Every structure is written in C-alpha cells, then in structure tokens.
Amino acid sequence: MPTIRFLLADGAELAVEAQNGRTLMETALESSVPGIIAECNGSAACATCHVVLPEEIMVALGPISEHENDMLDFAEAPRESGSRLSCQVRVSDMLDNVSVRIPSA
C-alpha cells in the first residue's frame, strides 16, 4: 500500500496508507484529512478537493483533462503549477511517499 503524505494548510503533515486504484480524494476523506471537502462527491464539479502535487508527479501523471483544467479556475485557493483535483488522481505505487499539499484558501 502506498503512503500518501498530506501537507495540511497549517503546516502539519498527515501520512496515510492508500489503496491503489482509489482516488486521492477518497483516501483523504476516509482518513479525515482536513481541507478536502469534496462537495460534489468526486464528480469534478466543485473544486473543493484541490491539492498541489510535486512537479515530477505532474509530469508522470500526464496532462489534465480540459474539464478539470476549467474547474481548477473555480478553486478557492489560488491555482498553482501543480494544482489538481484530488478526485481525478488515482493512487498508484508511483505516489508512494509523495507529499500532497492542501493549499490554504
């Protein structure tokens, strides 16, 4: 099981075990990670699961969809180069020990 390191807006870190195939959003909600609201329940319609990933992971994941790109414009926190909707990122071994930052609004 990969370990995901959520970096919270207050500077704290929360390391959680994640199941391959689940989304980062599902992993965060199951582990009660603060800052992931997921109002739309993972349908990429609200941007309340906005996270920031390291550049090397962004490259490895490939380009985001046009819909996700548009939705990130509505995120409460300012968009950054590593911004993704956590509901659109599936956990895999590639994400083991990756720091996933939850931006402050």
CSV table of C-alpha atoms in Angstrom, one decimal:
chain,number,residue,atom,x,y,z
A,1,MET,CA,0.0,0.0,0.0
A,2,PRO,CA,1.4,3.4,-0.9
A,3,THR,CA,1.8,6.0,1.8
A,4,ILE,CA,0.5,9.5,0.9
A,5,ARG,CA,1.8,12.4,2.9
A,6,PHE,CA,-0.8,15.2,3.1
A,7,LEU,CA,0.7,18.5,3.9
A,8,LEU,CA,-2.0,20.5,5.7
A,9,ALA,CA,-2.6,24.2,5.3
A,10,ASP,CA,-1.5,24.8,8.9
A,11,GLY,CA,1.9,23.1,8.1
A,12,ALA,CA,1.2,19.8,9.8
A,13,GLU,CA,1.8,16.5,7.9
A,14,LEU,CA,-0.6,13.6,7.9
A,15,ALA,CA,0.7,10.3,6.5
A,16,VAL,CA,-1.9,7.8,5.5
A,17,GLU,CA,-1.9,4.4,3.8
A,18,ALA,CA,-3.8,4.4,0.5
A,19,GLN,CA,-5.2,1.7,-1.7
A,20,ASN,CA,-4.1,1.5,-5.3
A,21,GLY,CA,-7.0,2.5,-7.6
A,22,ARG,CA,-8.7,4.7,-5.1
A,23,THR,CA,-8.6,8.5,-5.7
A,24,LEU,CA,-6.6,10.9,-3.6
A,25,MET,CA,-9.9,12.4,-2.6
A,26,GLU,CA,-11.4,9.1,-1.4
A,27,THR,CA,-8.2,8.4,0.5
A,28,ALA,CA,-8.3,11.9,2.2
A,29,LEU,CA,-12.0,11.6,3.1
A,30,GLU,CA,-11.5,8.1,4.5
A,31,SER,CA,-8.6,9.4,6.7
A,32,SER,CA,-10.4,12.6,7.7
A,33,VAL,CA,-7.8,14.8,6.2
A,34,PRO,CA,-8.7,18.4,6.9
A,35,GLY,CA,-9.2,20.7,3.9
A,36,ILE,CA,-10.6,18.2,1.5
A,37,ILE,CA,-14.3,19.0,1.4
A,38,ALA,CA,-15.5,17.2,-1.8
A,39,GLU,CA,-18.9,18.8,-2.0
A,40,CYS,CA,-19.6,17.1,-5.4
A,41,ASN,CA,-18.6,13.7,-4.1
A,42,GLY,CA,-15.9,13.2,-6.6
A,43,SER,CA,-17.6,14.2,-9.9
A,44,ALA,CA,-15.1,17.1,-10.7
A,45,ALA,CA,-17.9,19.7,-10.4
A,46,CYS,CA,-16.9,21.8,-7.4
A,47,ALA,CA,-13.0,22.1,-7.0
A,48,THR,CA,-13.3,21.7,-3.2
A,49,CYS,CA,-10.8,18.8,-3.3
A,50,HIS,CA,-8.0,21.0,-4.8
A,51,VAL,CA,-4.4,19.8,-4.0
A,52,VAL,CA,-1.0,20.7,-5.2
A,53,LEU,CA,1.4,17.9,-6.4
A,54,PRO,CA,5.2,18.0,-6.9
A,55,GLU,CA,6.2,18.8,-10.5
A,56,GLU,CA,7.8,15.4,-11.2
A,57,ILE,CA,4.5,13.7,-10.3
A,58,MET,CA,2.5,16.2,-12.5
A,59,VAL,CA,4.8,15.2,-15.4
A,60,ALA,CA,4.4,11.5,-14.7
A,61,LEU,CA,0.6,11.7,-14.5
A,62,GLY,CA,0.4,13.4,-17.8
A,63,PRO,CA,-1.9,16.3,-18.9
A,64,ILE,CA,-5.1,17.0,-17.1
A,65,SER,CA,-8.5,17.0,-18.8
A,66,GLU,CA,-9.9,20.2,-20.2
A,67,HIS,CA,-12.8,19.9,-17.7
A,68,GLU,CA,-10.5,19.5,-14.7
A,69,ASN,CA,-8.4,22.4,-16.0
A,70,ASP,CA,-11.6,24.6,-16.2
A,71,MET,CA,-12.8,23.5,-12.7
A,72,LEU,CA,-9.4,24.5,-11.2
A,73,ASP,CA,-10.2,28.1,-12.1
A,74,PHE,CA,-13.0,27.9,-9.5
A,75,ALA,CA,-10.9,26.6,-6.6
A,76,GLU,CA,-11.0,28.7,-3.5
A,77,ALA,CA,-7.2,28.7,-3.2
A,78,PRO,CA,-5.2,30.2,-6.0
A,79,ARG,CA,-4.2,27.8,-8.7
A,80,GLU,CA,-0.5,26.7,-8.8
A,81,SER,CA,1.5,24.8,-11.4
A,82,GLY,CA,1.0,21.5,-9.5
A,83,SER,CA,-2.7,22.0,-8.9
A,84,ARG,CA,-5.0,19.1,-9.4
A,85,LEU,CA,-8.5,18.0,-8.3
A,86,SER,CA,-7.8,15.1,-5.9
A,87,CYS,CA,-10.9,13.3,-7.2
A,88,GLN,CA,-9.2,13.0,-10.6
A,89,VAL,CA,-5.9,11.4,-9.4
A,90,ARG,CA,-5.8,7.7,-8.8
A,91,VAL,CA,-3.5,6.2,-6.2
A,92,SER,CA,-0.7,4.0,-7.6
A,93,ASP,CA,2.7,2.9,-6.4
A,94,MET,CA,4.1,5.9,-8.2
A,95,LEU,CA,2.6,8.1,-5.5
A,96,ASP,CA,4.2,6.2,-2.6
A,97,ASN,CA,5.7,8.8,-0.1
A,98,VAL,CA,4.6,11.7,-2.3
A,99,SER,CA,3.8,14.9,-0.5
A,100,VAL,CA,0.3,16.2,-1.5
A,101,ARG,CA,-0.2,19.8,-0.3
A,102,ILE,CA,-3.6,21.1,0.6
A,103,PRO,CA,-3.5,24.8,-0.2
A,104,SER,CA,-4.8,27.4,2.1
A,105,ALA,CA,-7.8,29.4,0.9
